[in-house]
């Protein structure tokens, strides 16, 4: 497995080489578990059995591993810059992933659940938009390389000279102050007024 | 066009070609020898070329776009993904206008589908 620690080894980022073994979800959940965290948010992407009416037999994944690890590190940094987080974990499986099994898993822990949930969402959205991993959908009578809509939307930014740099999260000053004071019981969450998600 | 004018035209063209060669020789001498670039093919790009990677010799100061043009010449089937792919240089996304250097690693990134 190709692994990469995050800032100060807080984050666990792994790309799992082809193997029949499913992702060990508990491993990543346990990594983000933190005594200071009030919330752990996770996302599991699973192979589904149907696409546009066609029966999917399996998905096959491949990756440009060194660059994928690099992108995942950058995505975790961007998440940390945008939300107050405790720990992060991302795992992506390569090779054949049968129907029902997880191909990707993201986990985020934070003091408050809004930050954990938003960061977890951000991680998977960014995987879809910018991490060089590809999947082939295999049917009974053919196979096709899939294309993420998120990538097609992000493509121009990726190919331009101004992307992949500083985060662009805009936080209103009052909201930032409120975020520090809010408790877990408050459904307004962090109250942060983010105009744009971080550009990674 | 009269025969003599045509000869003069051809002669002028020949002189121009010689001048251009001299300029490029001089340019080569100034900025160095040909550069070697390794190109990686993934997913659909690998299927279309039949290769996982290839090493290219390019003129100095070539851009990623120059490299793509050369690849399209060698592998016309890459046309299928040319408008939807992006390139990565040394493991970072890069615009096609980026100037390449010796031992750079260029990756052809067809539309991704992780997750």
PDB file of C-alpha atoms in Angstrom:
ATOM      1  CA  UNK A   1       0.000   0.000   0.000  1.00  0.00           C
ATOM      2  CA  UNK A   2       1.207   3.476  -0.714  1.00  0.00           C
ATOM      3  CA  UNK A   3       0.821   5.675   2.345  1.00  0.00           C
ATOM      4  CA  UNK A   4       1.445   9.269   3.172  1.00  0.00           C
ATOM      5  CA  UNK A   5       1.245  10.995   6.535  1.00  0.00           C
ATOM      6  CA  UNK A   6      -0.278  14.465   6.769  1.00  0.00           C
ATOM      7  CA  UNK A   7       0.820  17.498   8.658  1.00  0.00           C
ATOM      8  CA  UNK A   8       2.546  16.344  11.856  1.00  0.00           C
ATOM      9  CA  UNK A   9       1.306  12.794  11.035  1.00  0.00           C
ATOM     10  CA  UNK A  10      -2.244  13.781  11.930  1.00  0.00           C
ATOM     11  CA  UNK A  11      -3.741  12.571   8.669  1.00  0.00           C
ATOM     12  CA  UNK A  12      -3.780   9.075   7.236  1.00  0.00           C
ATOM     13  CA  UNK A  13      -3.815   8.927   3.438  1.00  0.00           C
ATOM     14  CA  UNK A  14      -3.598   5.552   1.728  1.00  0.00           C
ATOM     15  CA  UNK A  15      -3.975   4.210  -1.778  1.00  0.00           C
ATOM     16  CA  UNK A  16      -4.495   0.489  -1.513  1.00  0.00           C
ATOM     17  CA  UNK A  17      -2.976  -1.650  -4.231  1.00  0.00           C
ATOM     18  CA  UNK A  18      -5.226  -4.181  -5.959  1.00  0.00           C
ATOM     19  CA  UNK A  19      -6.295  -6.936  -3.594  1.00  0.00           C
ATOM     20  CA  UNK A  20      -9.457  -8.880  -2.836  1.00  0.00           C
ATOM     21  CA  UNK A  21      -9.484  -7.399   0.667  1.00  0.00           C
ATOM     22  CA  UNK A  22     -12.139  -4.773   1.337  1.00  0.00           C
ATOM     23  CA  UNK A  23     -11.127  -1.456   2.884  1.00  0.00           C
ATOM     24  CA  UNK A  24     -10.683  -1.798   6.622  1.00  0.00           C
ATOM     25  CA  UNK A  25     -13.046   1.002   7.539  1.00  0.00           C
ATOM     26  CA  UNK A  26     -12.394   0.712  11.273  1.00  0.00           C
ATOM     27  CA  UNK A  27      -8.735   1.479  10.688  1.00  0.00           C
ATOM     28  CA  UNK A  28      -9.535   4.907   9.315  1.00  0.00           C
ATOM     29  CA  UNK A  29     -12.293   5.674  11.801  1.00  0.00           C
ATOM     30  CA  UNK A  30      -9.931   4.795  14.623  1.00  0.00           C
ATOM     31  CA  UNK A  31      -7.268   7.017  13.149  1.00  0.00           C
ATOM     32  CA  UNK A  32      -9.480  10.095  13.309  1.00  0.00           C
ATOM     33  CA  UNK A  33     -10.934   9.256  16.720  1.00  0.00           C
ATOM     34  CA  UNK A  34      -9.698  11.947  19.065  1.00  0.00           C
ATOM     35  CA  UNK A  35     -10.489  12.781  22.685  1.00  0.00           C
ATOM     36  CA  UNK A  36     -11.027  16.424  21.760  1.00  0.00           C
ATOM     37  CA  UNK A  37     -13.436  15.563  18.955  1.00  0.00           C
ATOM     38  CA  UNK A  38     -17.164  15.645  19.508  1.00  0.00           C
ATOM     39  CA  UNK A  39     -17.856  14.324  16.038  1.00  0.00           C
ATOM     40  CA  UNK A  40     -16.555  11.853  13.472  1.00  0.00           C
ATOM     41  CA  UNK A  41     -18.038  12.127   9.991  1.00  0.00           C
ATOM     42  CA  UNK A  42     -17.396   9.453   7.382  1.00  0.00           C
ATOM     43  CA  UNK A  43     -18.217   8.791   3.749  1.00  0.00           C
ATOM     44  CA  UNK A  44     -18.054   5.429   2.016  1.00  0.00           C
ATOM     45  CA  UNK A  45     -18.292   5.249  -1.787  1.00  0.00           C
ATOM     46  CA  UNK A  46     -19.630   1.878  -2.852  1.00  0.00           C
ATOM     47  CA  UNK A  47     -19.914   0.093  -6.185  1.00  0.00           C
ATOM     48  CA  UNK A  48     -23.531   0.040  -7.281  1.00  0.00           C
ATOM     49  CA  UNK A  49     -25.074  -2.622  -9.484  1.00  0.00           C
ATOM     50  CA  UNK A  50     -26.807  -0.418 -12.040  1.00  0.00           C
ATOM     51  CA  UNK A  51     -25.849   2.492 -14.234  1.00  0.00           C
ATOM     52  CA  UNK A  52     -28.418   3.931 -16.645  1.00  0.00           C
ATOM     53  CA  UNK A  53     -30.330   0.689 -16.631  1.00  0.00           C
ATOM     54  CA  UNK A  54     -27.267  -1.394 -17.353  1.00  0.00           C
ATOM     55  CA  UNK A  55     -26.172  -4.085 -14.954  1.00  0.00           C
ATOM     56  CA  UNK A  56     -22.709  -3.356 -13.558  1.00  0.00           C
ATOM     57  CA  UNK A  57     -20.606  -6.407 -12.777  1.00  0.00           C
ATOM     58  CA  UNK A  58     -17.657  -4.662 -11.179  1.00  0.00           C
ATOM     59  CA  UNK A  59     -15.545  -1.526 -11.160  1.00  0.00           C
ATOM     60  CA  UNK A  60     -11.829  -1.536 -11.874  1.00  0.00           C
ATOM     61  CA  UNK A  61      -9.654   1.266 -10.551  1.00  0.00           C
ATOM     62  CA  UNK A  62      -6.187   2.467 -11.468  1.00  0.00           C
ATOM     63  CA  UNK A  63      -4.208   5.518 -10.375  1.00  0.00           C
ATOM     64  CA  UNK A  64      -1.208   7.717 -11.019  1.00  0.00           C
ATOM     65  CA  UNK A  65      -0.197   6.860  -7.501  1.00  0.00           C
ATOM     66  CA  UNK A  66       2.539   9.389  -6.674  1.00  0.00           C
ATOM     67  CA  UNK A  67       0.462  12.284  -7.962  1.00  0.00           C
ATOM     68  CA  UNK A  68      -2.717  10.971  -6.344  1.00  0.00           C
ATOM     69  CA  UNK A  69      -0.975  10.920  -2.969  1.00  0.00           C
ATOM     70  CA  UNK A  70       0.271  14.429  -3.574  1.00  0.00           C
ATOM     71  CA  UNK A  71      -3.233  15.638  -4.438  1.00  0.00           C
ATOM     72  CA  UNK A  72      -4.729  13.942  -1.388  1.00  0.00           C
ATOM     73  CA  UNK A  73      -2.188  15.650   0.838  1.00  0.00           C
ATOM     74  CA  UNK A  74      -3.058  19.002  -0.716  1.00  0.00           C
ATOM     75  CA  UNK A  75      -6.773  18.320  -0.276  1.00  0.00           C
ATOM     76  CA  UNK A  76      -6.297  17.511   3.408  1.00  0.00           C
ATOM     77  CA  UNK A  77      -4.293  20.720   3.840  1.00  0.00           C
ATOM     78  CA  UNK A  78      -7.023  22.687   2.161  1.00  0.00           C
ATOM     79  CA  UNK A  79      -9.642  21.109   4.418  1.00  0.00           C
ATOM     80  CA  UNK A  80      -7.596  22.047   7.467  1.00  0.00           C
ATOM     81  CA  UNK A  81      -7.274  25.602   6.239  1.00  0.00           C
ATOM     82  CA  UNK A  82     -11.021  25.857   5.782  1.00  0.00           C
ATOM     83  CA  UNK A  83     -12.395  24.126   8.899  1.00  0.00           C
ATOM     84  CA  UNK A  84     -11.150  23.568  12.439  1.00  0.00           C
ATOM     85  CA  UNK A  85     -10.461  19.830  12.378  1.00  0.00           C
ATOM     86  CA  UNK A  86      -8.852  17.270  14.577  1.00  0.00           C
ATOM     87  CA  UNK A  87      -7.849  14.460  12.194  1.00  0.00           C
ATOM     88  CA  UNK A  88      -8.472  13.249   8.658  1.00  0.00           C
ATOM     89  CA  UNK A  89      -8.230   9.943   6.847  1.00  0.00           C
ATOM     90  CA  UNK A  90      -8.692   9.047   3.194  1.00  0.00           C
ATOM     91  CA  UNK A  91      -8.347   5.604   1.617  1.00  0.00           C
ATOM     92  CA  UNK A  92      -8.879   4.631  -2.006  1.00  0.00           C
ATOM     93  CA  UNK A  93      -8.802   1.096  -3.242  1.00  0.00           C
ATOM     94  CA  UNK A  94      -7.319   0.087  -6.619  1.00  0.00           C
ATOM     95  CA  UNK A  95      -8.049  -2.914  -8.776  1.00  0.00           C
ATOM     96  CA  UNK A  96     -11.395  -4.680  -8.880  1.00  0.00           C
ATOM     97  CA  UNK A  97     -14.082  -3.517  -6.443  1.00  0.00           C
ATOM     98  CA  UNK A  98     -17.152  -5.777  -6.542  1.00  0.00           C
ATOM     99  CA  UNK A  99     -20.714  -4.511  -6.209  1.00  0.00           C
ATOM    100  CA  UNK A 100     -21.539  -3.427  -2.697  1.00  0.00           C
ATOM    101  CA  UNK A 101     -17.956  -2.921  -1.582  1.00  0.00           C
ATOM    102  CA  UNK A 102     -16.288   0.402  -0.822  1.00  0.00           C
ATOM    103  CA  UNK A 103     -13.829   1.914  -3.273  1.00  0.00           C
ATOM    104  CA  UNK A 104     -13.188   5.063  -1.280  1.00  0.00           C
ATOM    105  CA  UNK A 105     -13.500   6.073   2.333  1.00  0.00           C
ATOM    106  CA  UNK A 106     -13.090   9.488   3.912  1.00  0.00           C
ATOM    107  CA  UNK A 107     -13.253  10.364   7.577  1.00  0.00           C
ATOM    108  CA  UNK A 108     -12.952  13.633   9.488  1.00  0.00           C
ATOM    109  CA  UNK A 109     -13.070  14.427  13.168  1.00  0.00           C
ATOM    110  CA  UNK A 110     -13.701  17.819  14.727  1.00  0.00           C
ATOM    111  CA  UNK A 111     -14.874  19.376  17.925  1.00  0.00           C
ATOM    112  CA  UNK A 112     -18.216  20.195  16.311  1.00  0.00           C
ATOM    113  CA  UNK A 113     -20.221  18.101  13.891  1.00  0.00           C
ATOM    114  CA  UNK A 114     -20.812  20.793  11.251  1.00  0.00           C
ATOM    115  CA  UNK A 115     -17.080  21.074  10.604  1.00  0.00           C
ATOM    116  CA  UNK A 116     -16.608  17.309  10.519  1.00  0.00           C
ATOM    117  CA  UNK A 117     -19.531  16.844   8.124  1.00  0.00           C
ATOM    118  CA  UNK A 118     -18.501  19.680   5.821  1.00  0.00           C
ATOM    119  CA  UNK A 119     -14.862  18.603   5.729  1.00  0.00           C
ATOM    120  CA  UNK A 120     -15.838  15.007   5.017  1.00  0.00           C
ATOM    121  CA  UNK A 121     -18.029  16.192   2.147  1.00  0.00           C
ATOM    122  CA  UNK A 122     -15.219  18.380   0.870  1.00  0.00           C
ATOM    123  CA  UNK A 123     -12.756  15.475   0.870  1.00  0.00           C
ATOM    124  CA  UNK A 124     -14.888  13.242  -1.331  1.00  0.00           C
ATOM    125  CA  UNK A 125     -15.914  16.109  -3.609  1.00  0.00           C
ATOM    126  CA  UNK A 126     -12.261  16.962  -4.162  1.00  0.00           C
ATOM    127  CA  UNK A 127     -11.305  13.326  -4.775  1.00  0.00           C
ATOM    128  CA  UNK A 128     -13.931  13.330  -7.510  1.00  0.00           C
ATOM    129  CA  UNK A 129     -12.706  16.586  -8.988  1.00  0.00           C
ATOM    130  CA  UNK A 130      -8.951  16.324  -8.966  1.00  0.00           C
ATOM    131  CA  UNK A 131      -7.282  13.114  -7.815  1.00  0.00           C
ATOM    132  CA  UNK A 132      -5.803  11.139 -10.748  1.00  0.00           C
ATOM    133  CA  UNK A 133      -7.664   7.887 -10.246  1.00  0.00           C
ATOM    134  CA  UNK A 134      -9.733   6.235 -12.987  1.00  0.00           C
ATOM    135  CA  UNK A 135     -12.447   3.625 -12.953  1.00  0.00           C
ATOM    136  CA  UNK A 136     -13.746   1.338 -15.643  1.00  0.00           C
ATOM    137  CA  UNK A 137     -17.318   0.182 -15.383  1.00  0.00           C
ATOM    138  CA  UNK A 138     -17.663  -3.428 -16.486  1.00  0.00           C
ATOM    139  CA  UNK A 139     -20.977  -4.738 -17.862  1.00  0.00           C
ATOM    140  CA  UNK A 140     -21.894  -8.158 -19.195  1.00  0.00           C
ATOM    141  CA  UNK A 141     -21.440  -6.908 -22.753  1.00  0.00           C
ATOM    142  CA  UNK A 142     -18.784  -4.230 -22.507  1.00  0.00           C
ATOM    143  CA  UNK A 143     -16.790  -1.835 -20.407  1.00  0.00           C
ATOM    144  CA  UNK A 144     -16.321   1.916 -20.354  1.00  0.00           C
ATOM    145  CA  UNK A 145     -14.041   4.417 -18.645  1.00  0.00           C
ATOM    146  CA  UNK A 146     -16.111   6.691 -16.445  1.00  0.00           C
ATOM    147  CA  UNK A 147     -15.673  10.464 -16.327  1.00  0.00           C
ATOM    148  CA  UNK A 148     -16.506  12.428 -13.195  1.00  0.00           C
ATOM    149  CA  UNK A 149     -18.757  15.399 -13.810  1.00  0.00           C
ATOM    150  CA  UNK A 150     -16.808  17.145 -11.028  1.00  0.00           C
ATOM    151  CA  UNK A 151     -13.585  16.825 -13.034  1.00  0.00           C
ATOM    152  CA  UNK A 152     -15.158  18.094 -16.239  1.00  0.00           C
ATOM    153  CA  UNK A 153     -16.373  21.151 -14.321  1.00  0.00           C
ATOM    154  CA  UNK A 154     -12.960  21.665 -12.718  1.00  0.00           C
ATOM    155  CA  UNK A 155     -10.938  20.923 -15.856  1.00  0.00           C
ATOM    156  CA  UNK A 156     -10.353  24.482 -16.997  1.00  0.00           C
ATOM    157  CA  UNK A 157      -9.112  25.500 -13.568  1.00  0.00           C
ATOM    158  CA  UNK A 158      -6.764  22.521 -13.423  1.00  0.00           C
ATOM    159  CA  UNK A 159      -5.311  23.328 -16.825  1.00  0.00           C
ATOM    160  CA  UNK A 160      -4.826  27.003 -16.123  1.00  0.00           C
ATOM    161  CA  UNK A 161      -1.816  28.532 -14.453  1.00  0.00           C
ATOM    162  CA  UNK A 162      -3.758  30.008 -11.565  1.00  0.00           C
ATOM    163  CA  UNK A 163      -5.153  26.916  -9.914  1.00  0.00           C
ATOM    164  CA  UNK A 164      -4.132  24.545  -7.167  1.00  0.00           C
ATOM    165  CA  UNK A 165      -2.865  27.302  -4.941  1.00  0.00           C
ATOM    166  CA  UNK A 166      -4.173  29.161  -1.938  1.00  0.00           C
ATOM    167  CA  UNK A 167      -7.558  28.414  -0.557  1.00  0.00           C
ATOM    168  CA  UNK A 168     -10.281  30.856  -1.442  1.00  0.00           C
ATOM    169  CA  UNK A 169     -12.558  30.434   1.528  1.00  0.00           C
ATOM    170  CA  UNK A 170     -14.073  33.750   2.484  1.00  0.00           C
ATOM    171  CA  UNK A 171     -15.259  33.923   6.060  1.00  0.00           C
ATOM    172  CA  UNK A 172     -17.233  36.836   7.352  1.00  0.00           C
ATOM    173  CA  UNK A 173     -15.539  38.225  10.511  1.00  0.00           C
ATOM    174  CA  UNK A 174     -18.618  37.961  12.728  1.00  0.00           C
ATOM    175  CA  UNK A 175     -19.219  34.404  11.646  1.00  0.00           C
ATOM    176  CA  UNK A 176     -15.654  33.501  12.505  1.00  0.00           C
ATOM    177  CA  UNK A 177     -16.097  34.882  16.012  1.00  0.00           C
ATOM    178  CA  UNK A 178     -19.402  33.065  16.421  1.00  0.00           C
ATOM    179  CA  UNK A 179     -17.820  29.840  15.244  1.00  0.00           C
ATOM    180  CA  UNK A 180     -15.452  29.940  18.191  1.00  0.00           C
ATOM    181  CA  UNK A 181     -18.284  30.295  20.688  1.00  0.00           C
ATOM    182  CA  UNK A 182     -20.885  27.930  19.315  1.00  0.00           C
ATOM    183  CA  UNK A 183     -21.667  24.664  21.116  1.00  0.00           C
ATOM    184  CA  UNK A 184     -22.541  21.294  19.666  1.00  0.00           C
ATOM    185  CA  UNK A 185     -26.188  21.808  20.549  1.00  0.00           C
ATOM    186  CA  UNK A 186     -26.478  24.750  18.204  1.00  0.00           C
ATOM    187  CA  UNK A 187     -27.875  23.630  14.880  1.00  0.00           C
ATOM    188  CA  UNK A 188     -26.404  26.656  13.187  1.00  0.00           C
ATOM    189  CA  UNK A 189     -23.155  24.745  13.267  1.00  0.00           C
ATOM    190  CA  UNK A 190     -20.026  26.766  12.864  1.00  0.00           C
ATOM    191  CA  UNK A 191     -22.001  29.632  11.410  1.00  0.00           C
ATOM    192  CA  UNK A 192     -19.214  30.169   8.949  1.00  0.00           C
ATOM    193  CA  UNK A 193     -20.280  31.960   5.821  1.00  0.00           C
ATOM    194  CA  UNK A 194     -18.184  30.312   3.171  1.00  0.00           C
ATOM    195  CA  UNK A 195     -18.615  31.915  -0.200  1.00  0.00           C
ATOM    196  CA  UNK A 196     -16.485  29.426  -2.078  1.00  0.00           C
ATOM    197  CA  UNK A 197     -15.113  26.062  -1.257  1.00  0.00           C
ATOM    198  CA  UNK A 198     -11.328  26.008  -1.071  1.00  0.00           C
ATOM    199  CA  UNK A 199      -9.637  25.696  -4.409  1.00  0.00           C
ATOM    200  CA  UNK A 200      -7.038  23.016  -4.075  1.00  0.00           C
TER     201      UNK A 200
ATOM    202  CA  UNK B   1       4.718  33.933 -63.158  1.00  0.00           C
ATOM    203  CA  UNK B   2       7.686  34.257 -65.540  1.00  0.00           C
ATOM    204  CA  UNK B   3      10.368  31.616 -65.297  1.00  0.00           C
ATOM    205  CA  UNK B   4      12.987  34.059 -64.021  1.00  0.00           C
ATOM    206  CA  UNK B   5      10.754  35.419 -61.246  1.00  0.00           C
ATOM    207  CA  UNK B   6       9.984  31.894 -60.134  1.00  0.00           C
ATOM    208  CA  UNK B   7      13.710  31.101 -59.946  1.00  0.00           C
ATOM    209  CA  UNK B   8      14.220  34.246 -57.895  1.00  0.00           C
ATOM    210  CA  UNK B   9      11.344  33.209 -55.621  1.00  0.00           C
ATOM    211  CA  UNK B  10      12.845  29.755 -55.099  1.00  0.00           C
ATOM    212  CA  UNK B  11      16.262  31.249 -54.441  1.00  0.00           C
ATOM    213  CA  UNK B  12      14.784  33.598 -51.864  1.00  0.00           C
ATOM    214  CA  UNK B  13      12.995  30.720 -50.203  1.00  0.00           C
ATOM    215  CA  UNK B  14      16.204  28.686 -50.120  1.00  0.00           C
ATOM    216  CA  UNK B  15      18.039  31.565 -48.490  1.00  0.00           C
ATOM    217  CA  UNK B  16      15.264  31.879 -45.918  1.00  0.00           C
ATOM    218  CA  UNK B  17      15.439  28.197 -45.086  1.00  0.00           C
ATOM    219  CA  UNK B  18      19.198  28.411 -44.626  1.00  0.00           C
ATOM    220  CA  UNK B  19      18.799  31.486 -42.442  1.00  0.00           C
ATOM    221  CA  UNK B  20      16.176  29.712 -40.280  1.00  0.00           C
ATOM    222  CA  UNK B  21      18.398  26.656 -39.892  1.00  0.00           C
ATOM    223  CA  UNK B  22      21.303  28.853 -38.856  1.00  0.00           C
ATOM    224  CA  UNK B  23      19.098  30.626 -36.330  1.00  0.00           C
ATOM    225  CA  UNK B  24      17.860  27.376 -34.850  1.00  0.00           C
ATOM    226  CA  UNK B  25      21.420  25.988 -34.788  1.00  0.00           C
ATOM    227  CA  UNK B  26      22.490  29.071 -32.941  1.00  0.00           C
ATOM    228  CA  UNK B  27      19.481  28.823 -30.658  1.00  0.00           C
ATOM    229  CA  UNK B  28      20.363  25.214 -29.962  1.00  0.00           C
ATOM    230  CA  UNK B  29      23.925  26.152 -29.179  1.00  0.00           C
ATOM    231  CA  UNK B  30      22.719  28.891 -26.854  1.00  0.00           C
ATOM    232  CA  UNK B  31      20.160  26.941 -24.811  1.00  0.00           C
ATOM    233  CA  UNK B  32      21.571  23.440 -24.986  1.00  0.00           C
ATOM    234  CA  UNK B  33      20.953  20.063 -26.535  1.00  0.00           C
ATOM    235  CA  UNK B  34      17.671  18.226 -27.074  1.00  0.00           C
ATOM    236  CA  UNK B  35      15.758  17.501 -23.883  1.00  0.00           C
ATOM    237  CA  UNK B  36      14.433  14.121 -22.820  1.00  0.00           C
ATOM    238  CA  UNK B  37      10.872  13.959 -21.507  1.00  0.00           C
ATOM    239  CA  UNK B  38       9.138  10.891 -20.150  1.00  0.00           C
ATOM    240  CA  UNK B  39       5.424  10.704 -20.937  1.00  0.00           C
ATOM    241  CA  UNK B  40       3.059   8.514 -18.910  1.00  0.00           C
ATOM    242  CA  UNK B  41      -0.201   7.199 -20.331  1.00  0.00           C
ATOM    243  CA  UNK B  42      -3.096   6.314 -18.045  1.00  0.00           C
ATOM    244  CA  UNK B  43      -6.469   4.649 -18.502  1.00  0.00           C
ATOM    245  CA  UNK B  44      -7.940   5.451 -21.919  1.00  0.00           C
ATOM    246  CA  UNK B  45      -4.688   7.079 -23.058  1.00  0.00           C
ATOM    247  CA  UNK B  46      -2.875   3.822 -22.377  1.00  0.00           C
ATOM    248  CA  UNK B  47      -5.467   1.872 -24.331  1.00  0.00           C
ATOM    249  CA  UNK B  48      -5.238   4.241 -27.278  1.00  0.00           C
ATOM    250  CA  UNK B  49      -1.437   4.179 -27.489  1.00  0.00           C
ATOM    251  CA  UNK B  50      -0.858   0.626 -26.307  1.00  0.00           C
ATOM    252  CA  UNK B  51       1.890   1.950 -24.029  1.00  0.00           C
ATOM    253  CA  UNK B  52       2.242   2.797 -20.352  1.00  0.00           C
ATOM    254  CA  UNK B  53       4.964   5.306 -21.105  1.00  0.00           C
ATOM    255  CA  UNK B  54       7.329   6.632 -23.738  1.00  0.00           C
ATOM    256  CA  UNK B  55      10.509   8.697 -23.754  1.00  0.00           C
ATOM    257  CA  UNK B  56      10.607  11.655 -26.138  1.00  0.00           C
ATOM    258  CA  UNK B  57      13.452  13.812 -27.341  1.00  0.00           C
ATOM    259  CA  UNK B  58      12.260  17.362 -27.796  1.00  0.00           C
ATOM    260  CA  UNK B  59      13.911  20.583 -28.920  1.00  0.00           C
ATOM    261  CA  UNK B  60      14.988  22.744 -25.980  1.00  0.00           C
ATOM    262  CA  UNK B  61      12.266  25.099 -24.708  1.00  0.00           C
ATOM    263  CA  UNK B  62       9.512  22.881 -26.005  1.00  0.00           C
ATOM    264  CA  UNK B  63       6.191  23.253 -24.226  1.00  0.00           C
ATOM    265  CA  UNK B  64       3.793  20.593 -22.997  1.00  0.00           C
ATOM    266  CA  UNK B  65       1.649  21.515 -25.993  1.00  0.00           C
ATOM    267  CA  UNK B  66       4.584  20.822 -28.353  1.00  0.00           C
ATOM    268  CA  UNK B  67       4.902  17.449 -26.710  1.00  0.00           C
ATOM    269  CA  UNK B  68       1.182  16.764 -27.167  1.00  0.00           C
ATOM    270  CA  UNK B  69       1.437  17.679 -30.854  1.00  0.00           C
ATOM    271  CA  UNK B  70       4.266  15.225 -31.289  1.00  0.00           C
ATOM    272  CA  UNK B  71       2.258  12.558 -29.475  1.00  0.00           C
ATOM    273  CA  UNK B  72      -0.810  13.184 -31.617  1.00  0.00           C
ATOM    274  CA  UNK B  73       1.364  12.709 -34.671  1.00  0.00           C
ATOM    275  CA  UNK B  74       2.727   9.457 -33.373  1.00  0.00           C
ATOM    276  CA  UNK B  75      -0.595   8.245 -31.970  1.00  0.00           C
ATOM    277  CA  UNK B  76      -3.466   9.786 -33.949  1.00  0.00           C
ATOM    278  CA  UNK B  77      -5.966   7.834 -31.833  1.00  0.00           C
ATOM    279  CA  UNK B  78      -5.186  10.186 -28.932  1.00  0.00           C
ATOM    280  CA  UNK B  79      -7.404  12.664 -30.753  1.00  0.00           C
ATOM    281  CA  UNK B  80     -10.308  10.958 -28.995  1.00  0.00           C
ATOM    282  CA  UNK B  81      -9.321  12.374 -25.605  1.00  0.00           C
ATOM    283  CA  UNK B  82      -7.407  15.472 -26.665  1.00  0.00           C
ATOM    284  CA  UNK B  83     -10.191  17.878 -25.771  1.00  0.00           C
ATOM    285  CA  UNK B  84     -11.089  16.303 -22.454  1.00  0.00           C
ATOM    286  CA  UNK B  85      -7.662  15.447 -21.055  1.00  0.00           C
ATOM    287  CA  UNK B  86      -5.308  17.557 -18.985  1.00  0.00           C
ATOM    288  CA  UNK B  87      -1.571  17.214 -18.497  1.00  0.00           C
ATOM    289  CA  UNK B  88       0.459  16.907 -15.350  1.00  0.00           C
ATOM    290  CA  UNK B  89       4.107  17.882 -15.150  1.00  0.00           C
ATOM    291  CA  UNK B  90       6.175  16.250 -12.421  1.00  0.00           C
ATOM    292  CA  UNK B  91       3.031  15.187 -10.565  1.00  0.00           C
ATOM    293  CA  UNK B  92       1.262  18.553 -10.654  1.00  0.00           C
ATOM    294  CA  UNK B  93      -1.410  19.773 -13.042  1.00  0.00           C
ATOM    295  CA  UNK B  94       0.106  22.202 -15.521  1.00  0.00           C
ATOM    296  CA  UNK B  95      -1.062  24.357 -18.415  1.00  0.00           C
ATOM    297  CA  UNK B  96      -0.058  23.203 -21.877  1.00  0.00           C
ATOM    298  CA  UNK B  97       2.008  26.349 -22.272  1.00  0.00           C
ATOM    299  CA  UNK B  98       4.478  25.211 -19.600  1.00  0.00           C
ATOM    300  CA  UNK B  99       8.036  25.000 -20.879  1.00  0.00           C
ATOM    301  CA  UNK B 100       9.599  21.575 -20.433  1.00  0.00           C
ATOM    302  CA  UNK B 101      13.042  20.801 -19.055  1.00  0.00           C
ATOM    303  CA  UNK B 102      15.296  17.793 -19.368  1.00  0.00           C
ATOM    304  CA  UNK B 103      14.081  14.685 -17.483  1.00  0.00           C
ATOM    305  CA  UNK B 104      10.632  16.152 -16.875  1.00  0.00           C
ATOM    306  CA  UNK B 105       7.808  13.677 -16.425  1.00  0.00           C
ATOM    307  CA  UNK B 106       4.634  14.507 -18.313  1.00  0.00           C
ATOM    308  CA  UNK B 107       1.441  12.570 -17.650  1.00  0.00           C
ATOM    309  CA  UNK B 108      -1.558  12.386 -19.946  1.00  0.00           C
ATOM    310  CA  UNK B 109      -4.570  12.622 -17.661  1.00  0.00           C
ATOM    311  CA  UNK B 110      -7.813  11.554 -19.342  1.00  0.00           C
ATOM    312  CA  UNK B 111     -11.000  12.569 -17.485  1.00  0.00           C
ATOM    313  CA  UNK B 112     -10.672  11.136 -13.994  1.00  0.00           C
ATOM    314  CA  UNK B 113     -13.177   8.972 -12.213  1.00  0.00           C
ATOM    315  CA  UNK B 114     -11.996   8.245  -8.703  1.00  0.00           C
ATOM    316  CA  UNK B 115     -14.374   7.761  -5.837  1.00  0.00           C
TER     317      UNK B 115
END
